[in-house]
Short mmCIF file of C-alpha atoms in Angstrom, two decimals:
data_model
loop_
_atom_site.label_atom_id
_atom_site.label_comp_id
_atom_site.label_asym_id
_atom_site.label_seq_id
_atom_site.Cartn_x
_atom_site.Cartn_y
_atom_site.Cartn_z
CA UNK B 108 -54.79 -64.74 92.02
CA UNK B 109 -53.02 -66.93 89.48
CA UNK B 110 -49.41 -66.54 88.48
CA UNK B 111 -48.63 -65.77 84.86
CA UNK B 112 -47.45 -69.36 84.43
CA UNK B 113 -50.63 -70.83 85.92
CA UNK B 114 -52.75 -68.56 83.76
CA UNK B 115 -50.89 -69.65 80.64
CA UNK B 116 -51.42 -73.29 81.55
CA UNK B 117 -55.19 -72.83 81.84
CA UNK B 118 -55.90 -70.56 78.85
CA UNK B 119 -53.82 -72.08 76.04
CA UNK B 120 -55.85 -74.68 74.13
CA UNK B 121 -54.06 -75.29 70.83
CA UNK B 122 -52.52 -78.58 69.68
CA UNK B 123 -49.71 -79.71 71.98
CA UNK B 124 -50.71 -77.56 74.96
CA UNK B 125 -51.58 -79.45 78.17
CA UNK B 126 -55.07 -77.97 78.48
CA UNK B 127 -55.73 -78.33 74.76
CA UNK B 128 -54.68 -81.98 74.77
CA UNK B 129 -56.84 -82.66 77.82
CA UNK B 130 -59.87 -81.03 76.18
CA UNK B 131 -59.35 -83.27 73.16
CA UNK B 132 -60.07 -86.30 75.37
CA UNK B 133 -63.74 -85.21 75.51
CA UNK B 134 -66.50 -85.08 72.93
CA UNK B 135 -66.92 -81.37 72.15
CA UNK B 136 -69.32 -79.36 69.94
CA UNK B 137 -68.04 -78.66 66.44
CA UNK B 138 -71.10 -76.88 65.03
CA UNK B 139 -74.88 -76.86 65.07
CA UNK B 140 -76.65 -79.48 62.99
CA UNK B 141 -78.64 -76.66 61.37
CA UNK B 142 -75.41 -75.21 60.00
CA UNK B 143 -75.26 -78.29 57.73
CA UNK B 144 -78.94 -78.24 56.84
CA UNK B 145 -79.27 -80.80 54.03
CA UNK B 146 -77.18 -83.40 52.17
CA UNK B 147 -74.61 -81.81 49.85
CA UNK B 148 -75.14 -78.36 51.43
CA UNK B 149 -72.30 -75.84 51.51
CA UNK B 150 -69.18 -76.89 53.45
CA UNK B 151 -68.75 -75.04 56.75
CA UNK B 152 -65.47 -73.59 57.98
CA UNK B 153 -64.87 -74.61 61.61
CA UNK B 154 -62.13 -73.35 63.89
CA UNK B 155 -61.92 -75.46 67.02
CA UNK B 156 -59.22 -75.64 69.72
CA UNK B 157 -56.91 -73.66 67.45
CA UNK B 158 -57.35 -75.97 64.44
CA UNK B 159 -58.83 -74.93 61.08
CA UNK B 160 -61.31 -77.57 59.95
CA UNK B 161 -64.09 -78.10 57.43
CA UNK B 162 -67.47 -79.70 58.17
CA UNK B 163 -69.85 -81.04 55.55
CA UNK B 164 -72.88 -83.28 55.14
CA UNK B 165 -72.52 -85.76 52.30
CA UNK B 166 -75.13 -87.07 49.87
CA UNK B 167 -76.25 -89.76 52.35
CA UNK B 168 -76.60 -87.23 55.20
CA UNK B 169 -73.42 -88.29 56.99
CA UNK B 170 -71.31 -85.52 58.54
CA UNK B 171 -67.57 -85.22 58.12
CA UNK B 172 -65.08 -83.02 59.98
CA UNK B 173 -61.56 -82.80 58.66
CA UNK B 174 -58.51 -80.65 58.08
CA UNK B 175 -59.58 -77.56 56.16
CA UNK B 176 -56.84 -78.11 53.57
CA UNK B 177 -56.63 -80.77 50.89
CA UNK B 178 -53.90 -83.34 51.65
CA UNK B 179 -52.63 -82.99 48.06
CA UNK B 180 -51.41 -79.39 47.67
CA UNK B 181 -53.18 -77.86 50.72
CA UNK B 182 -55.84 -75.97 48.79
CA UNK B 183 -58.76 -74.82 50.91
CA UNK B 184 -61.60 -77.34 51.00
CA UNK B 185 -64.08 -74.64 52.01
CA UNK B 186 -64.10 -73.86 48.26
CA UNK B 187 -64.67 -77.51 47.33
CA UNK B 188 -67.68 -79.02 45.57
CA UNK B 189 -69.85 -81.14 47.88
CA UNK B 190 -71.34 -83.83 45.68
CA UNK B 191 -71.93 -87.55 45.25
CA UNK B 192 -70.56 -88.71 48.56
CA UNK B 193 -67.62 -86.42 49.19
CA UNK B 194 -65.80 -83.10 48.86
CA UNK B 195 -64.06 -82.51 45.53
CA UNK B 196 -61.10 -80.14 45.71
CA UNK B 197 -61.23 -77.50 42.98
CA UNK B 198 -57.48 -77.52 42.40
CA UNK B 199 -56.90 -81.02 40.99
CA UNK B 200 -60.23 -82.75 41.59
CA UNK B 201 -59.25 -84.98 44.48
CA UNK B 202 -62.39 -86.29 46.15
CA UNK B 203 -62.52 -87.08 49.88
CA UNK B 204 -65.21 -88.80 51.95
CA UNK B 205 -66.35 -88.09 55.53
CA UNK B 206 -63.73 -90.46 56.97
CA UNK B 207 -60.87 -88.79 55.10
CA UNK B 208 -60.52 -91.52 52.48
CA UNK B 209 -59.38 -90.35 49.03
CA UNK B 210 -61.99 -91.58 46.57
CA UNK B 211 -60.65 -90.13 43.33
CA UNK B 212 -57.42 -88.55 42.00
CA UNK B 213 -58.42 -87.60 38.43
CA UNK B 214 -55.01 -86.34 37.30
CA UNK B 215 -53.20 -89.56 38.18
CA UNK B 216 -52.59 -92.26 35.54
CA UNK B 217 -55.20 -94.95 35.02
CA UNK B 218 -54.69 -97.81 37.45
CA UNK B 219 -52.75 -95.72 39.97
CA UNK B 220 -53.25 -96.76 43.58
CA UNK B 221 -51.73 -93.56 44.97
CA UNK B 222 -55.09 -92.55 46.49
CA UNK B 223 -54.93 -95.61 48.76
CA UNK B 224 -51.66 -94.34 50.30
CA UNK B 225 -52.97 -90.95 51.38
CA UNK B 226 -55.67 -89.97 53.84
CA UNK B 227 -57.01 -86.62 54.99
CA UNK B 228 -56.92 -85.88 58.71
CA UNK B 229 -60.51 -86.48 59.81
CA UNK B 230 -62.17 -86.62 63.23
CA UNK B 231 -65.04 -88.88 64.35
CA UNK B 232 -68.38 -87.11 64.78
CA UNK B 233 -71.69 -87.78 66.51
CA UNK B 234 -74.95 -85.85 66.09
CA UNK B 235 -77.11 -85.42 69.18
CA UNK B 236 -79.31 -82.70 70.61
CA UNK B 237 -79.06 -80.49 67.52
CA UNK B 238 -75.26 -80.40 67.72
CA UNK B 239 -72.47 -82.05 65.73
CA UNK B 240 -69.95 -83.31 68.30
CA UNK B 241 -66.41 -84.47 67.65
CA UNK B 242 -63.62 -86.32 69.43
CA UNK B 243 -60.19 -84.87 68.60
CA UNK B 244 -57.97 -86.93 70.90
CA UNK B 245 -56.01 -90.15 70.43
CA UNK B 246 -58.27 -92.90 69.09
CA UNK B 247 -57.06 -95.36 71.72
CA UNK B 248 -58.58 -93.12 74.40
CA UNK B 249 -61.87 -92.43 72.61
CA UNK B 250 -64.93 -93.13 74.78
CA UNK B 251 -68.55 -93.69 73.74
CA UNK B 252 -70.55 -90.49 73.40
CA UNK B 253 -71.75 -89.35 76.87
CA UNK B 254 -75.44 -89.44 77.79
CA UNK B 255 -75.73 -85.74 78.59
CA UNK B 256 -79.29 -84.93 79.61
CA UNK B 257 -79.56 -82.15 77.03
CA UNK B 258 -78.76 -84.58 74.19
CA UNK B 259 -81.56 -87.00 75.15
CA UNK B 260 -84.44 -84.58 74.55
CA UNK B 261 -86.57 -84.45 71.39
CA UNK B 262 -85.36 -81.69 69.07
CA UNK B 263 -88.64 -79.76 69.47
CA UNK B 264 -87.83 -79.51 73.19
CA UNK B 265 -84.44 -77.83 72.57
CA UNK B 266 -83.51 -74.23 71.78
CA UNK B 267 -79.82 -73.55 71.15
CA UNK B 268 -78.28 -70.13 70.57
CA UNK B 269 -74.71 -69.99 69.28
CA UNK B 270 -72.88 -66.70 69.78
CA UNK B 271 -69.29 -65.53 69.43
CA UNK B 272 -67.47 -64.37 72.56
CA UNK B 273 -64.33 -62.40 71.73
CA UNK B 274 -62.40 -63.68 74.73
CA UNK B 275 -60.69 -66.79 76.05
CA UNK B 276 -63.03 -69.60 77.13
CA UNK B 277 -62.04 -69.28 80.80
CA UNK B 278 -63.63 -65.83 81.13
CA UNK B 279 -67.22 -66.98 80.51
CA UNK B 280 -66.53 -70.24 82.39
CA UNK B 281 -65.53 -68.20 85.43
CA UNK B 282 -68.53 -65.94 84.91
CA UNK B 283 -70.83 -68.89 85.59
CA UNK B 284 -68.86 -69.84 88.70
CA UNK B 285 -69.33 -66.29 89.98
CA UNK B 286 -72.83 -66.33 91.45
CA UNK B 287 -72.30 -63.04 93.26
CA UNK B 288 -72.19 -60.95 90.10
CA UNK B 289 -75.82 -61.66 89.20
CA UNK B 290 -77.30 -59.51 91.96
CA UNK B 291 -75.21 -56.53 90.91
CA UNK B 292 -74.64 -56.72 87.14
CA UNK B 293 -78.19 -57.85 86.37
CA UNK B 294 -80.12 -56.36 89.31
CA UNK B 295 -78.06 -53.41 90.46
CA UNK B 296 -80.92 -50.91 90.37
CA UNK B 297 -82.91 -53.04 92.78
CA UNK B 298 -80.06 -54.20 95.01
CA UNK B 299 -77.84 -51.09 95.16
CA UNK B 300 -79.14 -47.90 93.51
CA UNK B 301 -82.82 -48.09 94.53
CA UNK B 302 -82.34 -50.45 97.45
CA UNK B 303 -85.21 -50.59 99.93
CA UNK B 304 -83.61 -50.30 103.40
CA UNK B 305 -86.76 -51.67 105.05
CA UNK B 306 -86.67 -54.84 102.96
CA UNK B 307 -83.12 -55.29 101.65
CA UNK B 308 -82.29 -58.05 99.20
CA UNK B 309 -79.57 -60.42 100.39
CA UNK B 310 -76.67 -60.13 97.95
CA UNK B 311 -74.05 -61.62 100.28
CA UNK B 312 -74.46 -65.21 99.19
CA UNK B 313 -72.99 -68.05 101.20
CA UNK B 314 -70.92 -69.99 98.68
CA UNK B 315 -70.20 -73.71 98.78
CA UNK B 316 -68.30 -76.06 96.48
CA UNK B 317 -68.10 -79.82 96.24
CA UNK B 318 -65.85 -81.76 93.85
CA UNK B 319 -67.55 -84.49 91.81
CA UNK B 320 -66.32 -87.22 89.42
CA UNK B 321 -67.35 -85.01 86.47
CA UNK B 322 -66.25 -81.61 87.83
CA UNK B 323 -67.74 -79.40 90.56
CA UNK B 324 -71.12 -78.82 92.19
CA UNK B 325 -71.53 -75.32 93.62
CA UNK B 326 -74.19 -73.85 95.86
CA UNK B 327 -75.15 -70.20 96.37
CA UNK B 328 -77.39 -69.58 99.37
CA UNK B 329 -79.20 -66.31 100.07
CA UNK B 330 -81.88 -65.46 102.61
CA UNK B 331 -85.36 -65.36 101.13
CA UNK B 332 -86.55 -61.74 100.95
CA UNK B 333 -90.07 -62.67 102.15
CA UNK B 334 -89.18 -65.06 104.99
CA UNK B 335 -85.47 -64.58 105.78
CA UNK B 336 -85.67 -66.24 109.20
CA UNK B 337 -86.87 -69.62 107.97
CA UNK B 338 -86.23 -69.98 104.24
CA UNK B 339 -83.18 -69.83 101.95
CA UNK B 340 -83.10 -69.08 98.26
CA UNK B 341 -80.73 -71.74 96.90
CA UNK B 342 -79.10 -72.16 93.50
CA UNK B 343 -77.16 -75.31 92.65
CA UNK B 344 -74.91 -75.30 89.60
CA UNK B 345 -72.67 -77.93 88.01
CA UNK B 346 -69.37 -77.47 86.21
CA UNK B 347 -68.83 -80.38 83.84
CA UNK B 348 -65.37 -80.90 82.35
CA UNK B 349 -64.03 -79.66 80.09
CA UNK B 350 -66.02 -76.35 79.83
CA UNK B 351 -69.76 -76.87 80.43
CA UNK B 352 -72.04 -75.31 83.07
CA UNK B 353 -75.43 -76.79 83.91
CA UNK B 354 -77.06 -73.72 85.42
CA UNK B 355 -80.25 -73.34 87.50
CA UNK B 356 -83.43 -73.75 85.44
CA UNK B 357 -85.67 -70.90 84.34
CA UNK B 358 -88.76 -72.89 83.47
CA UNK B 359 -86.57 -75.04 81.23
CA UNK B 360 -83.23 -76.61 82.04
CA UNK B 361 -80.21 -74.69 80.79
CA UNK B 362 -76.62 -75.49 79.91
CA UNK B 363 -73.81 -73.26 78.61
CA UNK B 364 -71.09 -74.91 76.54
CA UNK B 365 -68.12 -72.55 76.25
CA UNK B 366 -66.22 -74.09 73.35
CA UNK B 367 -62.75 -72.66 72.64
CA UNK B 368 -62.31 -71.56 69.05
CA UNK B 369 -58.73 -70.62 69.85
CA UNK B 370 -56.97 -68.85 72.71
CA UNK B 371 -58.84 -65.57 72.20
CA UNK B 372 -62.29 -66.56 70.89
CA UNK B 373 -65.07 -68.79 72.23
CA UNK B 374 -68.40 -70.17 71.05
CA UNK B 375 -71.16 -69.91 73.62
CA UNK B 376 -73.71 -72.65 72.93
CA UNK B 377 -76.56 -71.60 75.23
CA UNK B 378 -78.96 -74.54 75.30
CA UNK B 379 -82.43 -74.47 76.87
CA UNK B 380 -84.12 -77.86 76.98
CA UNK B 381 -86.86 -79.91 78.62
CA UNK B 382 -87.40 -83.65 78.76
CA UNK B 383 -91.16 -83.45 78.05
CA UNK B 384 -92.18 -79.90 77.09
CA UNK B 385 -91.60 -78.34 73.65
CA UNK B 386 -90.03 -74.88 73.28
CA UNK B 387 -90.95 -72.14 70.81
CA UNK B 388 -87.44 -71.75 69.41
CA UNK B 389 -88.02 -68.41 67.67
CA UNK B 390 -89.68 -66.90 70.75
CA UNK B 391 -86.79 -68.08 72.90
CA UNK B 392 -84.18 -66.57 70.56
CA UNK B 393 -86.02 -63.24 70.49
CA UNK B 394 -86.46 -63.13 74.25
CA UNK B 395 -82.76 -63.82 74.78
CA UNK B 396 -81.84 -61.28 72.06
CA UNK B 397 -79.81 -63.79 70.05
CA UNK B 398 -81.89 -63.91 66.87
CA UNK B 399 -79.64 -64.29 63.79
CA UNK B 400 -80.02 -61.29 61.50
CA UNK B 401 -81.70 -59.25 64.23
CA UNK B 402 -79.33 -59.39 67.20
CA UNK B 403 -76.41 -61.25 65.58
CA UNK B 404 -74.16 -60.44 62.65
CA UNK B 405 -73.53 -63.16 60.01
CA UNK B 406 -70.45 -64.36 61.94
CA UNK B 407 -72.66 -64.72 65.08
CA UNK B 408 -71.01 -61.80 66.79
CA UNK B 409 -73.52 -59.62 68.60
CA UNK B 410 -74.46 -56.37 66.84
CA UNK B 411 -74.06 -54.70 70.22
CA UNK B 412 -70.50 -55.67 71.07
CA UNK B 413 -67.42 -54.45 72.89
CA UNK B 414 -66.25 -52.65 69.74
CA UNK B 415 -69.20 -50.25 69.85
CA UNK B 416 -69.38 -50.10 73.63
CA UNK B 417 -72.48 -52.34 73.56
CA UNK B 418 -74.36 -49.13 72.57
CA UNK B 419 -74.46 -48.39 76.28
CA UNK B 420 -77.22 -45.94 77.26
CA UNK B 421 -75.56 -43.55 79.69
CA UNK B 422 -78.65 -41.35 79.88
CA UNK B 423 -80.68 -44.29 81.16
CA UNK B 424 -77.99 -44.84 83.78
CA UNK B 425 -78.07 -41.21 84.88
CA UNK B 426 -81.86 -41.28 85.12
CA UNK B 427 -81.69 -44.53 87.14
CA UNK B 428 -83.71 -46.43 84.56
CA UNK B 429 -80.87 -48.89 84.06
CA UNK B 430 -77.94 -49.97 86.21
CA UNK B 431 -75.66 -50.94 83.30
CA UNK B 432 -77.14 -49.05 80.36
CA UNK B 433 -76.86 -52.33 78.48
CA UNK B 434 -80.26 -53.73 79.25
CA UNK B 435 -80.27 -57.54 79.16
CA UNK B 436 -78.39 -60.38 80.81
CA UNK B 437 -76.66 -61.95 77.78
CA UNK B 438 -75.18 -58.65 76.57
CA UNK B 439 -74.20 -57.68 80.12
CA UNK B 440 -72.40 -60.99 80.73
CA UNK B 441 -70.54 -61.14 77.45
CA UNK B 442 -69.76 -57.42 77.51
CA UNK B 443 -68.11 -57.70 80.92
CA UNK B 444 -66.22 -60.85 79.93
CA UNK B 445 -64.92 -59.24 76.73
CA UNK B 446 -64.02 -56.03 78.59
CA UNK B 447 -61.29 -58.00 80.43
CA UNK B 448 -59.40 -58.31 77.15
CA UNK B 449 -58.89 -61.37 74.93
CA UNK B 450 -57.01 -63.12 77.79
CA UNK B 451 -57.54 -61.83 81.31
CA UNK B 452 -54.35 -60.90 83.24
CA UNK B 453 -55.37 -62.77 86.37
CA UNK B 454 -52.04 -62.12 88.08
CA UNK B 455 -53.18 -58.49 88.55
CA UNK B 456 -56.45 -59.35 90.33
CA UNK B 457 -57.30 -58.81 93.99
CA UNK B 458 -59.71 -61.61 94.86
CA UNK B 459 -62.24 -61.26 97.68
CA UNK B 460 -64.46 -63.54 99.74
CA UNK B 461 -67.21 -63.44 97.11
CA UNK B 462 -64.78 -65.08 94.67
CA UNK B 463 -64.66 -68.37 96.60
CA UNK B 464 -66.25 -70.42 93.82
CA UNK B 465 -64.00 -68.90 91.16
CA UNK B 466 -60.95 -69.69 93.29
CA UNK B 467 -62.15 -73.27 93.78
CA UNK B 468 -62.75 -73.68 90.03
CA UNK B 469 -59.24 -72.54 89.22
CA UNK B 470 -57.69 -74.87 91.81
CA UNK B 471 -59.69 -77.78 90.43
CA UNK B 472 -58.66 -76.98 86.85
CA UNK B 473 -55.01 -76.73 87.84
CA UNK B 474 -55.11 -79.97 89.83
CA UNK B 475 -56.76 -81.82 86.96
CA UNK B 476 -54.48 -80.54 84.19
CA UNK B 477 -51.38 -81.28 86.30
CA UNK B 478 -52.69 -84.81 86.95
CA UNK B 479 -53.34 -85.21 83.20
CA UNK B 480 -49.76 -84.16 82.49
CA UNK B 481 -48.68 -86.96 84.84
CA UNK B 482 -50.70 -89.52 82.88
CA UNK B 483 -54.06 -89.60 84.70
CA UNK B 484 -57.31 -89.81 82.73
CA UNK B 485 -59.38 -86.58 82.85
CA UNK B 486 -62.49 -86.51 85.10
CA UNK B 487 -65.70 -87.87 83.65
CA UNK B 488 -64.11 -89.76 80.76
CA UNK B 489 -65.25 -93.05 82.24
CA UNK B 490 -67.79 -94.35 79.69
CA UNK B 491 -70.27 -95.59 82.30
CA UNK B 492 -70.75 -92.25 84.07
CA UNK B 493 -74.50 -91.31 84.35
CA UNK B 494 -74.28 -87.79 82.93
CA UNK B 495 -78.07 -87.59 82.53
CA UNK B 496 -78.35 -87.31 86.33
CA UNK B 497 -76.53 -83.96 86.46
CA UNK B 498 -79.40 -81.54 87.12
CA UNK B 499 -79.27 -78.04 88.60
CA UNK B 500 -81.97 -76.44 90.75
CA UNK B 501 -83.34 -73.09 91.89
CA UNK B 502 -85.57 -73.51 94.96
CA UNK B 503 -86.80 -72.01 98.21
CA UNK B 504 -85.54 -74.40 100.88
CA UNK B 505 -85.98 -74.45 104.69
CA UNK B 506 -82.84 -73.39 106.50
CA UNK B 507 -82.39 -76.79 108.13
CA UNK B 508 -82.12 -78.58 104.75
CA UNK B 509 -78.48 -78.96 103.55
CA UNK B 510 -77.86 -77.11 100.27
CA UNK B 511 -76.46 -80.19 98.51
CA UNK B 512 -79.76 -82.04 99.11
CA UNK B 513 -81.68 -79.53 97.00
CA UNK B 514 -82.32 -82.14 94.32
CA UNK B 515 -84.09 -84.42 96.80
CA UNK B 516 -86.08 -81.68 98.54
CA UNK B 517 -89.75 -82.00 97.43
CA UNK B 518 -90.30 -78.50 96.10
CA UNK B 519 -90.72 -77.32 92.53
CA UNK B 520 -88.01 -75.23 90.91
CA UNK B 521 -88.85 -71.54 90.79
CA UNK B 522 -90.25 -70.54 87.41
CA UNK B 523 -90.03 -66.93 86.15
CA UNK B 524 -92.96 -65.16 84.55
CA UNK B 525 -91.52 -65.27 81.02
CA UNK B 526 -91.45 -69.10 80.90
CA UNK B 527 -94.96 -69.18 79.42
CA UNK B 528 -93.82 -66.93 76.56
CA UNK B 529 -91.59 -69.63 75.11
CA UNK B 530 -93.83 -72.63 75.60
CA UNK B 531 -94.10 -74.65 72.42
#
């Protein structure tokens, strides 16, 4: 378990906190490109790492991200006009461009150069993979934008769902480290309630972890249910600093980006992608039950959420038609993570052997943030790192093949039946 002090160090992400300042050394998602659909579209309120910001696309299509309040009298720029190359504050007409430059101060005397002495706080941005990314750290430490594999794909080969998690970022991050939960939370009827004693499913995974220059590579190894003596079912997963998980593919590659809004709220950018194959975006959103207006409220909170008990079907549980009464993986995961409270009290836990990967993740996070506090650069901020080579796998592998060689083993990744449903 963590102490209260260790927990505080890991979960606090606002300006001036050690973890928050370390996260600001990375390029992080600010919003989806589709949330700024056309030039001069409505400004978008963005809360990121505890800061209130405004994003907008100007008349030339450039994106800006800046302090939500006008540098003049601090009026809210989410009410501003977006026109002719900048945001115009409604209060006194100050006009600001995407770089924070003050273009006009209409109420000032003719010939005044006061606008040249003031600048709005603005952050650099980069659009890639359907996402607007930003760097919020010191400019002297800014690195080129990383070549993440999921940002190199054509947009028609990408399907991103953005949902609100009403919990600290570390709860969903730890959920991805916890491979053991999947066989219970998502498959409990099969593995526990209606378990076949003549052909039991191995839910006691052998867990392995390996530190990498960008984060952690984990392996979860289970015996294959059809040939347990000779074959293992192996998942490899990658944690990428500061809060990304490249998870085993399901027909398409998949990454979760758990972006802290503040200490108690998180954006889950769940991104399915493929280098060569297109994806039917609408079909993917419907299958994952994250369709805006159908499954999500306007603020991207799920309609079935912790406030209404996820509309849990207790009758289905009693009749053994459902283990959780919730019914699908995304709602089950986020429901459990939110049920821990806005910030989990990890000092009250009782960790077991199946928590080995979670324990390793926490140790790695603590080691890295302590090293950052001593002046070391965070992992993976070296501009030459080949991020596009970080690929996870889900394969059946002979028992004599080491788990960490799964990427080199000449077998195709396992593909579920539904993969054809979302082909482009």
